[in-house]
Amino acid sequence: MTGTVVRPPGVSGGPAGADTAVAAVRPHLVSFETGSFVRPVRRMVWEPVPHPLPPPSPVARRLLVVGSDTDLAVRLASRLGADVCAPGREPEHGDWDGIVDLNVTGVPYRLGGGEWRDALARTTRVVRRRYASWQAESRADRCCYVAVTHLGGLMGYDDGPIETPLGGIWAGFAKCLPRELPNLAVKVLDVDSADPDGLAGLLESELAAWDLFEIGYRRGVRHALTALPSPEPPPRLDLDTGDLVLISGGARGVGFALARGLAERFGCRVVVTGRDELPAADWLTLPDDRYDAHRRARIAAARTADALRETRAALKRESELRQVAANLAAAERDGLRIAYEACDCVRQEQVDALFARLPAPAAVVHNAGIDLPTRLDRKTPEEVVRTVEVKVSGFASLTRAVLATPERRAALKVFCNVGSLAGRMGGMIGQIDYAAGNEALSRLGFWARNTYGLPTQTLCWPTWERLGVIANYDAAVRYVSTLDPAEGVRRWIDELRSGGTGEVMFIGQVGGALVPTQLRGFWLFTGHPDLPRLHGLAHFLGEVEDFLPFRSLRGSIVHRPGSHPCLADFTVDGRPALPVSVLLEQACSVADWVVPPGWPLQHLASVHDIRIHPSALILDGGRFTTSAVGEMTEEGWTVHVTITAADGAVAGSMRLLYQPEPPEIPPLPPTPAPAPPAVKTYDGGRLAWSGLVLGTAADPLPVVTAADLWTTPFPPAHGIAPAALEAAVRAAGPVTGDLLTIDRIVPRPGAQHVDRLLPVEGGWAGSRAGEPVLFIARVERGS
């Protein structure tokens, strides 16, 4: 990610010195500093709230019901008229539009039981079977995936019994699918009863109602999850030199950062674990330059593709073990009580042996995890199961060891699961299995607390800056900002000392790597400073009808006369109409979703060839459909936009050009000519302005805020000053035909607010505090 730093006006963040950044030309094109992607995080918690069923919007036609309980799957499929995939009944072919995944619903959970492995492999096989078709699908109303969980109807966020906590695997799986399959409608449906008839009734309703990602039914009441800011917790327990902290997988990355923090601050003994014994090999402690030579020689000696692949895998593991050895050596030099033990947390016998040779730990931190970021269609079911197993079976092994003796239970002050935003809100492309494992930890944490009274907490972290499981750092920072490790360790220790139970999420700034379905899926996300931007992104998006990432988008929105101030300000032939500035903003807003691959940093450089048909701006039907198609041209990334009215008539069309740097615009003349006088309408003209919010003069222009235009909780911030554009249209004179053309609009940072519009050669210049920030070229009447 390169180019100019962008940030909305008035918004600051990042490291010291970063606030000299220039504002974005489009206010929601927000990225991070090119030198640092770190942002402070906010502590948030989720809780269930009643939520009504939305209006119907059917998606799938032909369904497949997948489940481990064959009787439940067959009975439910019969009610839904669906095909069945269950043990002994797995179809080899099928062109299902949607999958209803019962997974292990109906199968009681046993701590350490392995029934979930076959169920997850089955899910992976059937989704992979439809993956290519679903990936190629551009329509947003044709395919779906519903994961049914049996966590009590409130997604596990209460103190009641949880029948099947491993439904969390499929919850994480479902929420991450839209990253790879953007037009797949997904939902996690949590129930308090696995009765086939009752479940069939809920599914019949929910399969026609695509609003949020997570929905639950408790005693017939529909619930959703909302995220709320939560203050930092006060300390309720202490750690000291007599305490032992056990961290699975803690010999590298974020786990070792915590180990050092605990040992430095409290002097406690910390044991970190890894799968392998540290070998007595020369390469383990070689200086980096000599190890690089060793590595190059090993690669050069590989004579076949298989040998090269095996060599690279071996060298990757060597590099990890070298980091472990270096971490331990540094801790020893610093006098810290950190020790390493070889223990594969998935293997119960190894965990039991480790606990047998250690004092009872005061804190257990389940940090182990693997992440192999590959799209699901390129992963085998066995690879998916293996990624999830580290989280799920590791938790079971550690929990069983704690529960094995009264002494261990009494000594335990806190059991901490290391989760991830990938599980809570969906990870990045290639992380479906990683998300599934992490979301399972949250649900298992609820289950252990509610069932055994264990003080279990799950912390859902974003990516730590250059630390931990980061297979593709450059991709990760496009999804969400990173966490400063020092802040992460401090917050982690605070959470451990709070003795709190349940789930806590930490999140910084939301990046640009979004797909439209994600906005819908977490619409009740509250109390975060990015909310205005995210809601603004969705405002003109409306109902998405067709979407191809990095290529095209089509969506429809209804504008009702008088429903917002800006829709009561302008008329065509005396009838309420969509203002030209709102039409332009809608075009830009939808076009901003059609980005080049990789979400590079871009500014809107110019809008060309704007053609507007006033008769189609009249708000008769209210529905306007925006189609945007992008391509790379010699000039840069170009998006062609067409907006049509409800009757199919073209309301406007234009071409938007995006470039990495803010555009240049002509300077103001030394002695600018006066602006034209205020005019409300033209004799014999078709267009008229009331002046309610868009004004009637060009000098000075009225100050127009988003709240002046839109009566919504999060009004969308405009990118080009609407009063300036309307003034330029008025200055073109009366429009007698049905065509209005604008040759070109060039916005600079600050073009959202223009205080004067002045005639210059070739058009109009808009200024802000005496600086040119907007150029509007040749506004002409058509015929």
XYZ file of N, CA, C and O in Angstrom, residues 407-568:
648
model
N -6.682 -30.049 43.289
C -5.610 -29.091 43.544
C -5.427 -28.150 42.341
O -5.226 -26.941 42.513
N -5.494 -28.698 41.150
C -5.326 -27.853 39.967
C -6.503 -26.889 39.806
O -6.319 -25.720 39.461
N -7.696 -27.360 40.053
C -8.862 -26.483 39.935
C -8.780 -25.345 40.962
O -9.115 -24.213 40.660
N -8.339 -25.682 42.162
C -8.260 -24.661 43.214
C -7.163 -23.642 42.910
O -7.293 -22.449 43.244
N -6.072 -24.082 42.283
C -4.949 -23.180 42.008
C -5.232 -22.247 40.836
O -4.675 -21.141 40.754
N -6.113 -22.669 39.929
C -6.321 -21.912 38.701
C -7.051 -20.596 38.976
O -8.165 -20.581 39.488
N -6.419 -19.492 38.610
C -7.042 -18.174 38.754
C -7.736 -17.738 37.473
O -8.757 -17.049 37.516
N -7.190 -18.135 36.325
C -7.782 -17.721 35.056
C -7.315 -18.674 33.961
O -6.173 -19.124 33.945
N -8.239 -18.985 33.045
C -7.944 -19.770 31.848
C -8.262 -18.854 30.669
O -9.413 -18.452 30.476
N -7.250 -18.522 29.890
C -7.404 -17.529 28.827
C -7.251 -18.172 27.455
O -6.203 -18.754 27.144
N -8.301 -18.072 26.639
C -8.221 -18.482 25.236
C -7.761 -17.312 24.384
O -8.266 -16.188 24.534
N -6.840 -17.570 23.478
C -6.389 -16.541 22.547
C -7.186 -16.698 21.255
O -6.929 -17.594 20.455
N -8.195 -15.849 21.090
C -9.014 -15.868 19.892
C -8.553 -14.833 18.893
O -7.434 -14.299 18.978
N -9.428 -14.524 17.947
C -9.034 -13.625 16.867
C -10.260 -12.930 16.300
O -11.373 -13.481 16.318
N -10.044 -11.720 15.762
C -11.101 -11.058 15.005
C -11.537 -11.904 13.816
O -12.665 -11.766 13.335
N -10.649 -12.776 13.345
C -11.008 -13.635 12.223
C -12.208 -14.495 12.561
O -13.076 -14.734 11.713
N -12.294 -14.972 13.806
C -13.435 -15.769 14.209
C -14.647 -14.929 14.524
O -15.776 -15.267 14.170
N -14.430 -13.806 15.192
C -15.558 -12.994 15.638
C -16.267 -12.305 14.478
O -17.483 -12.203 14.428
N -15.495 -11.786 13.500
C -16.089 -10.981 12.438
C -15.722 -11.453 11.042
O -16.071 -10.805 10.059
N -15.040 -12.592 10.936
C -14.634 -13.076 9.625
C -13.224 -12.644 9.301
O -12.901 -11.458 9.359
N -12.375 -13.611 8.954
C -10.979 -13.307 8.659
C -10.786 -12.896 7.217
O -11.725 -12.624 6.478
N -9.534 -12.863 6.808
C -9.256 -12.466 5.441
C -9.299 -13.692 4.536
O -9.504 -14.830 4.992
N -9.158 -13.472 3.255
C -9.204 -14.561 2.285
C -8.174 -15.621 2.670
O -7.024 -15.316 2.966
N -8.598 -16.878 2.689
C -7.716 -17.984 3.045
C -7.772 -18.376 4.504
O -7.090 -19.313 4.914
N -8.617 -17.711 5.316
C -8.632 -17.964 6.758
C -9.925 -18.623 7.248
O -10.252 -18.524 8.429
N -10.650 -19.276 6.386
C -11.928 -19.853 6.809
C -11.732 -20.856 7.938
O -12.456 -20.839 8.948
N -10.743 -21.736 7.815
C -10.516 -22.731 8.866
C -9.937 -22.085 10.124
O -10.280 -22.466 11.252
N -9.074 -21.093 9.954
C -8.516 -20.374 11.103
C -9.633 -19.654 11.864
O -9.676 -19.662 13.097
N -10.544 -19.024 11.123
C -11.684 -18.358 11.750
C -12.552 -19.370 12.486
O -13.041 -19.099 13.594
N -12.760 -20.531 11.892
C -13.593 -21.562 12.516
C -13.006 -22.015 13.846
O -13.718 -22.155 14.844
N -11.710 -22.235 13.886
C -11.077 -22.669 15.125
C -11.145 -21.619 16.210
O -11.408 -21.926 17.385
N -10.938 -20.361 15.844
C -10.961 -19.300 16.848
C -12.368 -19.032 17.374
O -12.550 -18.768 18.562
N -13.362 -19.096 16.504
C -14.730 -18.887 16.978
C -15.173 -20.045 17.872
O -15.944 -19.855 18.816
N -14.675 -21.233 17.599
C -14.978 -22.365 18.479
C -14.456 -22.115 19.890
O -15.099 -22.502 20.878
N -13.299 -21.462 20.006
C -12.741 -21.201 21.331
C -13.668 -20.330 22.176
O -13.828 -20.556 23.373
N -14.265 -19.314 21.547
C -15.184 -18.455 22.306
C -16.334 -19.272 22.872
O -16.704 -19.143 24.048
N -16.920 -20.121 22.039
C -18.064 -20.918 22.485
C -17.648 -21.968 23.517
O -18.372 -22.230 24.475
N -16.474 -22.551 23.337
C -15.976 -23.506 24.330
C -15.690 -22.808 25.658
O -15.883 -23.395 26.729
N -15.234 -21.551 25.577
C -15.014 -20.794 26.807
C -16.312 -20.576 27.568
O -16.366 -20.740 28.795
N -17.383 -20.212 26.847
C -18.693 -20.080 27.497
C -19.105 -21.401 28.141
O -19.608 -21.438 29.266
N -18.920 -22.484 27.395
C -19.335 -23.809 27.855
C -18.576 -24.213 29.119
O -19.179 -24.701 30.087
N -17.260 -24.014 29.148
C -16.457 -24.408 30.316
C -16.841 -23.585 31.537
O -16.909 -24.102 32.655
N -17.106 -22.293 31.328
C -17.541 -21.444 32.438
C -18.904 -21.888 32.958
O -19.106 -22.043 34.169
N -19.858 -22.111 32.035
C -21.220 -22.440 32.455
C -21.345 -23.855 32.995
O -22.198 -24.132 33.843
N -20.485 -24.774 32.501
C -20.601 -26.180 32.894
C -19.789 -26.511 34.134
O -20.263 -27.193 35.044
N -18.558 -26.015 34.188
C -17.648 -26.377 35.277
C -17.298 -25.209 36.191
O -16.578 -25.394 37.180
N -17.755 -24.023 35.854
C -17.397 -22.864 36.658
C -15.963 -22.432 36.494
O -15.423 -21.701 37.343
N -15.300 -22.867 35.417
C -13.913 -22.458 35.188
C -13.857 -20.978 34.823
O -14.676 -20.497 34.021
N -12.908 -20.228 35.361
C -12.787 -18.796 35.043
C -12.177 -18.607 33.654
O -11.010 -18.231 33.507
N -12.995 -18.861 32.630
C -12.500 -18.887 31.252
C -12.832 -17.594 30.526
O -13.978 -17.144 30.526
N -11.828 -17.016 29.913
C -12.016 -15.813 29.100
C -11.429 -16.048 27.720
O -10.481 -16.813 27.556
N -12.024 -15.413 26.705
C -11.505 -15.488 25.344
C -11.270 -14.074 24.851
O -12.178 -13.238 24.901
N -10.061 -13.803 24.400
C -9.682 -12.476 23.910
C -9.516 -12.546 22.398
O -8.694 -13.316 21.895
N -10.308 -11.753 21.679
C -10.264 -11.749 20.218
C -9.402 -10.578 19.756
O -9.807 -9.413 19.859
N -8.220 -10.911 19.251
C -7.229 -9.886 18.897
C -7.225 -9.604 17.404
O -7.484 -10.488 16.587
N -6.852 -8.370 17.015
C -6.470 -8.117 15.625
C -5.025 -8.569 15.413
O -4.383 -9.099 16.333
N -4.508 -8.345 14.231
C -3.109 -8.642 13.950
C -2.202 -7.749 14.802
O -2.396 -6.535 14.872
N -1.229 -8.369 15.461
C -0.214 -7.594 16.186
C 0.855 -7.155 15.185
O 1.237 -7.921 14.289
N 1.325 -5.942 15.341
C 2.276 -5.377 14.388
C 3.545 -6.217 14.290
O 4.327 -6.320 15.239
N 3.697 -6.881 13.127
C 4.901 -7.669 12.796
C 5.182 -8.769 13.825
O 6.331 -9.101 14.085
N 4.133 -9.339 14.400
C 4.341 -10.325 15.454
C 3.226 -11.351 15.390
O 2.066 -11.005 15.187
N 3.559 -12.605 15.583
C 2.534 -13.638 15.675
C 2.280 -14.312 14.345
O 3.096 -14.287 13.423
N 1.084 -14.942 14.249
C 0.716 -15.707 13.069
C 0.257 -14.738 11.981
O -0.903 -14.363 11.897
N 1.195 -14.298 11.152
C 0.884 -13.373 10.057
C 1.469 -13.971 8.789
O 2.652 -13.794 8.487
N 0.663 -14.701 8.060
C 1.169 -15.326 6.853
C 1.353 -14.308 5.734
O 2.225 -14.452 4.891
N 0.521 -13.259 5.707
C 0.613 -12.250 4.652
C 0.326 -10.884 5.276
O -0.816 -10.437 5.339
N 1.365 -10.229 5.759
C 1.205 -8.956 6.463
C 0.583 -7.894 5.567
O -0.330 -7.174 5.973
N 1.064 -7.788 4.320
C 0.567 -6.749 3.423
C -0.932 -6.893 3.176
O -1.643 -5.892 3.024
N -1.414 -8.127 3.123
C -2.853 -8.343 2.954
C -3.596 -8.057 4.245
O -4.677 -7.456 4.241
N -3.020 -8.464 5.371
C -3.712 -8.322 6.657
C -4.032 -6.867 6.970
O -5.111 -6.548 7.473
N -3.101 -5.952 6.668
C -3.312 -4.552 7.041
C -4.350 -3.870 6.163
O -4.763 -2.741 6.456
N -4.795 -4.512 5.108
C -5.876 -3.951 4.305
C -7.242 -4.230 4.934
O -8.241 -3.625 4.550
N -7.287 -5.149 5.880
C -8.546 -5.503 6.525
C -8.788 -4.698 7.792
O -9.891 -4.221 8.030
N -7.765 -4.579 8.615
C -7.919 -3.851 9.870
C -6.537 -3.415 10.321
O -5.527 -4.053 9.993
N -6.462 -2.319 11.063
C -5.169 -1.829 11.526
C -4.530 -2.811 12.493
O -5.189 -3.693 13.046
N -3.246 -2.648 12.702
C -2.514 -3.565 13.571
C -2.394 -2.990 14.982
O -2.614 -1.803 15.216
N -2.021 -3.863 15.898
C -1.922 -3.522 17.319
C -0.458 -3.404 17.728
O 0.345 -4.295 17.436
N -0.122 -2.320 18.384
C 1.220 -2.147 18.942
C 1.452 -3.242 19.981
O 0.665 -3.376 20.926
N 2.507 -4.075 19.852
C 2.726 -5.155 20.820
C 2.775 -4.691 22.267
O 2.306 -5.403 23.159
N 3.334 -3.492 22.514
C 3.385 -3.007 23.897
C 1.978 -2.781 24.440
O 1.671 -3.126 25.591
N 1.094 -2.217 23.609
C -0.286 -2.042 24.042
C -0.970 -3.392 24.218
O -1.748 -3.606 25.155
N -0.676 -4.324 23.313
C -1.280 -5.644 23.411
C -0.916 -6.353 24.700
O -1.783 -6.937 25.372
N 0.357 -6.329 25.079
C 0.791 -6.988 26.313
C 0.141 -6.327 27.520
O -0.328 -7.020 28.448
N 0.109 -4.992 27.518
C -0.509 -4.303 28.653
C -1.975 -4.683 28.790
O -2.449 -4.997 29.889
N -2.709 -4.668 27.696
C -4.132 -5.003 27.756
C -4.333 -6.472 28.135
O -5.275 -6.809 28.863
N -3.475 -7.334 27.635
C -3.584 -8.759 27.936
C -3.408 -9.004 29.435
O -4.190 -9.732 30.059
N -2.392 -8.408 29.993
C -2.160 -8.567 31.435
C -3.336 -8.014 32.232
O -3.779 -8.610 33.222
N -3.870 -6.878 31.786
C -5.035 -6.319 32.476
C -6.215 -7.282 32.442
O -6.960 -7.408 33.429
N -6.410 -7.945 31.312
C -7.531 -8.890 31.214
C -7.303 -10.100 32.117
O -8.235 -10.576 32.786
N -6.076 -10.604 32.151
C -5.780 -11.736 33.037
C -6.039 -11.353 34.484
O -6.673 -12.094 35.243
N -5.580 -10.184 34.872
C -5.726 -9.760 36.269
C -7.167 -9.411 36.626
O -7.532 -9.404 37.802
N -7.984 -9.128 35.615
C -9.389 -8.829 35.914
C -10.136 -10.064 36.386
O -11.157 -9.949 37.064
N -9.628 -11.244 35.993
C -10.341 -12.470 36.330
C -11.677 -12.581 35.633
O -12.511 -13.422 35.992
N -11.902 -11.746 34.621
C -13.181 -11.752 33.922
C -13.376 -13.014 33.099
O -12.415 -13.692 32.721
N -14.632 -13.335 32.860
C -14.957 -14.483 32.020
C -15.783 -13.998 30.830
O -16.289 -12.878 30.814
N -15.924 -14.863 29.850
C -16.654 -14.482 28.643
C -15.706 -14.099 27.537
O -14.543 -14.523 27.501
N -16.184 -13.273 26.626
C -15.431 -12.912 25.428
C -15.247 -11.406 25.345
O -16.175 -10.645 25.616
N -14.045 -10.987 24.969
C -13.731 -9.567 24.767
C -13.089 -9.426 23.399
O -12.242 -10.239 23.012
N -13.485 -8.389 22.671
C -12.934 -8.140 21.345
C -12.165 -6.821 21.358
O -12.619 -5.834 21.935
N -11.009 -6.823 20.717
C -10.217 -5.609 20.545
C -10.133 -5.297 19.057
O -9.772 -6.172 18.259
N -10.454 -4.065 18.689
C -10.453 -3.714 17.269
C -9.992 -2.275 17.100
O -10.327 -1.401 17.899
N -9.181 -2.060 16.067
C -8.711 -0.724 15.741
C -9.512 -0.131 14.604
O -10.740 -0.138 14.616
N -8.830 0.343 13.587
C -9.485 0.990 12.459
C -9.788 -0.041 11.380
O -8.954 -0.885 11.052
N -10.990 0.028 10.823
C -11.396 -0.884 9.770
C -10.784 -0.414 8.460
O -10.875 0.758 8.098
N -10.152 -1.338 7.732
C -9.478 -0.997 6.489
C -10.399 -0.976 5.293
O -11.630 -1.006 5.417
N -9.812 -0.962 4.106
C -10.587 -0.819 2.882
C -10.991 -2.119 2.234
O -11.748 -2.108 1.268
N -10.502 -3.256 2.726
C -10.787 -4.545 2.085
C -12.143 -5.060 2.544
O -12.244 -5.985 3.345
N -13.190 -4.446 2.015
C -14.549 -4.809 2.390
C -15.319 -5.311 1.181
O -15.027 -4.945 0.041
N -16.307 -6.153 1.430
C -17.289 -6.504 0.415
C -18.654 -6.094 0.971
O -18.849 -6.028 2.190
N -19.630 -5.792 0.111
C -20.906 -5.256 0.589
C -21.601 -6.122 1.629
O -22.245 -5.586 2.543
N -21.505 -7.451 1.509
C -22.221 -8.315 2.448
C -21.730 -8.138 3.877
O -22.490 -8.378 4.818
N -20.486 -7.727 4.062
C -19.975 -7.575 5.424
C -20.659 -6.434 6.159
O -20.881 -6.519 7.369
N -21.000 -5.369 5.462
C -21.694 -4.268 6.107
C -23.051 -4.731 6.634
O -23.453 -4.371 7.738
N -23.740 -5.534 5.853
C -25.025 -6.058 6.293
C -24.866 -7.009 7.457
O -25.654 -6.993 8.417
N -23.843 -7.803 7.436
C -23.707 -8.856 8.427
C -23.500 -8.379 9.839
O -23.878 -9.056 10.799
N -22.877 -7.201 10.016
C -22.578 -6.704 11.357
C -23.167 -5.308 11.545
O -22.529 -4.419 12.083
N -24.424 -5.130 11.124
C -25.026 -3.808 11.130
C -25.260 -3.274 12.532
O -25.407 -2.076 12.732
N -25.291 -4.142 13.552
C -25.529 -3.684 14.916
C -24.226 -3.392 15.656
O -24.234 -3.227 16.868
N -23.134 -3.348 14.935
C -21.845 -2.972 15.506
C -21.930 -1.507 15.923
O -22.172 -0.625 15.103
N -21.777 -1.210 17.218
C -22.036 0.141 17.710
C -20.840 0.695 18.474
O -19.959 -0.039 18.907
N -20.851 2.021 18.653
C -19.888 2.664 19.529
C -18.468 2.705 19.031
O -17.534 2.825 19.816
N -18.257 2.644 17.714
C -16.905 2.662 17.154
C -16.761 3.886 16.253
O -17.694 4.239 15.520
N -15.612 4.563 16.267
C -15.467 5.788 15.462
C -15.549 5.569 13.962
O -15.746 6.536 13.216
N -15.391 4.347 13.486
C -15.514 4.089 12.056
C -16.961 3.970 11.596
O -17.221 3.864 10.391
N -17.911 3.981 12.522
C -19.306 3.758 12.146
C -19.821 4.763 11.120
O -20.487 4.370 10.158
N -19.571 6.078 11.277
C -20.057 6.997 10.242
C -19.546 6.647 8.854
O -20.285 6.711 7.870
N -18.281 6.272 8.767
C -17.732 5.914 7.452
C -18.380 4.652 6.905
O -18.751 4.576 5.724
N -18.563 3.634 7.750
C -19.140 2.373 7.288
C -20.600 2.546 6.891
O -21.057 2.005 5.887
N -21.351 3.314 7.681
C -22.734 3.572 7.307
C -22.811 4.434 6.051
O -23.711 4.261 5.227
N -21.867 5.368 5.920
C -21.816 6.166 4.710
C -21.554 5.316 3.484
O -22.123 5.545 2.408
N -20.689 4.321 3.626
C -20.427 3.397 2.524
C -21.694 2.705 2.066
O -21.886 2.431 0.879
N -22.561 2.383 3.011
C -23.760 1.611 2.688
C -24.916 2.475 2.224
O -25.879 1.956 1.644
N -24.850 3.789 2.467
C -26.018 4.648 2.233
C -26.517 4.562 0.794
O -27.696 4.288 0.549
N -25.659 4.815 -0.173
C -26.065 4.804 -1.573
C -26.005 3.403 -2.179
O -26.441 3.199 -3.307
N -25.435 2.460 -1.438
C -25.320 1.099 -1.953
C -26.698 0.469 -2.125
O -26.968 -0.227 -3.102
N -27.578 0.724 -1.154
C -28.931 0.194 -1.245
C -28.942 -1.326 -1.277
O -28.200 -1.992 -0.561
N -29.773 -1.875 -2.134
C -29.885 -3.327 -2.298
C -28.953 -3.775 -3.415
O -29.128 -3.407 -4.580
N -27.935 -4.554 -3.054
C -26.971 -5.026 -4.052
C -27.616 -6.128 -4.884
O -28.124 -7.115 -4.356
N -27.591 -5.951 -6.188
C -28.189 -6.929 -7.086
C -27.138 -7.790 -7.769
O -27.391 -8.967 -8.065
N -25.990 -7.210 -8.034
C -24.970 -7.920 -8.796
C -23.615 -7.361 -8.386
O -23.443 -6.137 -8.302
N -22.650 -8.251 -8.134
C -21.336 -7.784 -7.676
C -20.257 -8.753 -8.128
O -20.349 -9.964 -7.905
N -19.250 -8.221 -8.792
C -18.042 -8.965 -9.127
C -16.867 -8.178 -8.563
O -16.596 -7.063 -9.026
N -16.171 -8.698 -7.538
C -15.062 -7.943 -6.951
C -14.050 -7.511 -8.002
O -13.724 -8.270 -8.914
N -13.593 -6.282 -7.877
C -12.575 -5.703 -8.753
C -13.061 -5.537 -10.198
O -12.263 -5.303 -11.089
N -14.378 -5.646 -10.391
C -14.891 -5.522 -11.760
C -16.178 -4.694 -11.849
O -16.208 -3.697 -12.568
N -17.243 -5.057 -11.113
C -18.507 -4.358 -11.321
C -19.421 -4.496 -10.115
O -19.263 -5.407 -9.290
N -20.395 -3.574 -10.048
C -21.406 -3.625 -8.994
C -22.671 -2.960 -9.524
O -22.607 -1.949 -10.238
N -23.813 -3.545 -9.164
C -25.094 -2.921 -9.470
C -25.965 -2.966 -8.225
O -26.109 -4.029 -7.599
N -26.503 -1.823 -7.846
C -27.361 -1.760 -6.679
C -28.463 -0.739 -6.874
O -28.340 0.173 -7.693
N -29.553 -0.901 -6.122
C -30.700 -0.002 -6.243
C -31.028 0.622 -4.898
O -30.930 -0.028 -3.857
N -31.432 1.869 -4.946
C -31.816 2.597 -3.736
C -33.090 3.368 -4.034
O -33.310 3.812 -5.177
N -33.942 3.515 -3.033
C -35.192 4.249 -3.189
C -35.035 5.634 -2.566
O -34.686 5.761 -1.389
N -35.278 6.669 -3.356
C -35.298 8.051 -2.875
C -36.751 8.524 -2.885
O -37.357 8.664 -3.961
N -37.316 8.779 -1.727
C -38.717 9.205 -1.640
C -38.776 10.729 -1.485
O -38.047 11.304 -0.665
N -39.656 11.367 -2.249
C -39.744 12.847 -2.174
C -39.971 13.328 -0.746
O -40.832 12.816 -0.036
N -39.142 14.274 -0.308
C -39.309 14.878 0.999
C -38.834 14.050 2.168
O -38.893 14.513 3.314
N -38.354 12.842 1.922
C -37.919 11.995 3.039
C -36.631 12.489 3.677
O -36.328 12.139 4.813
N -35.860 13.298 2.943
C -34.652 13.934 3.461
C -34.646 15.380 2.965
O -35.237 15.689 1.912
N -33.992 16.289 3.659
C -33.989 17.688 3.213
C -33.512 17.880 1.781
O -34.081 18.689 1.039
N -32.497 17.116 1.370
C -31.985 17.291 0.014
C -32.968 16.805 -1.045
O -32.843 17.159 -2.225
N -33.946 15.985 -0.642
C -34.945 15.498 -1.594
C -36.194 16.373 -1.590
O -37.223 16.004 -2.158
N -36.109 17.516 -0.920
C -37.209 18.480 -0.914
C -36.740 19.848 -1.402
O -37.429 20.843 -1.210
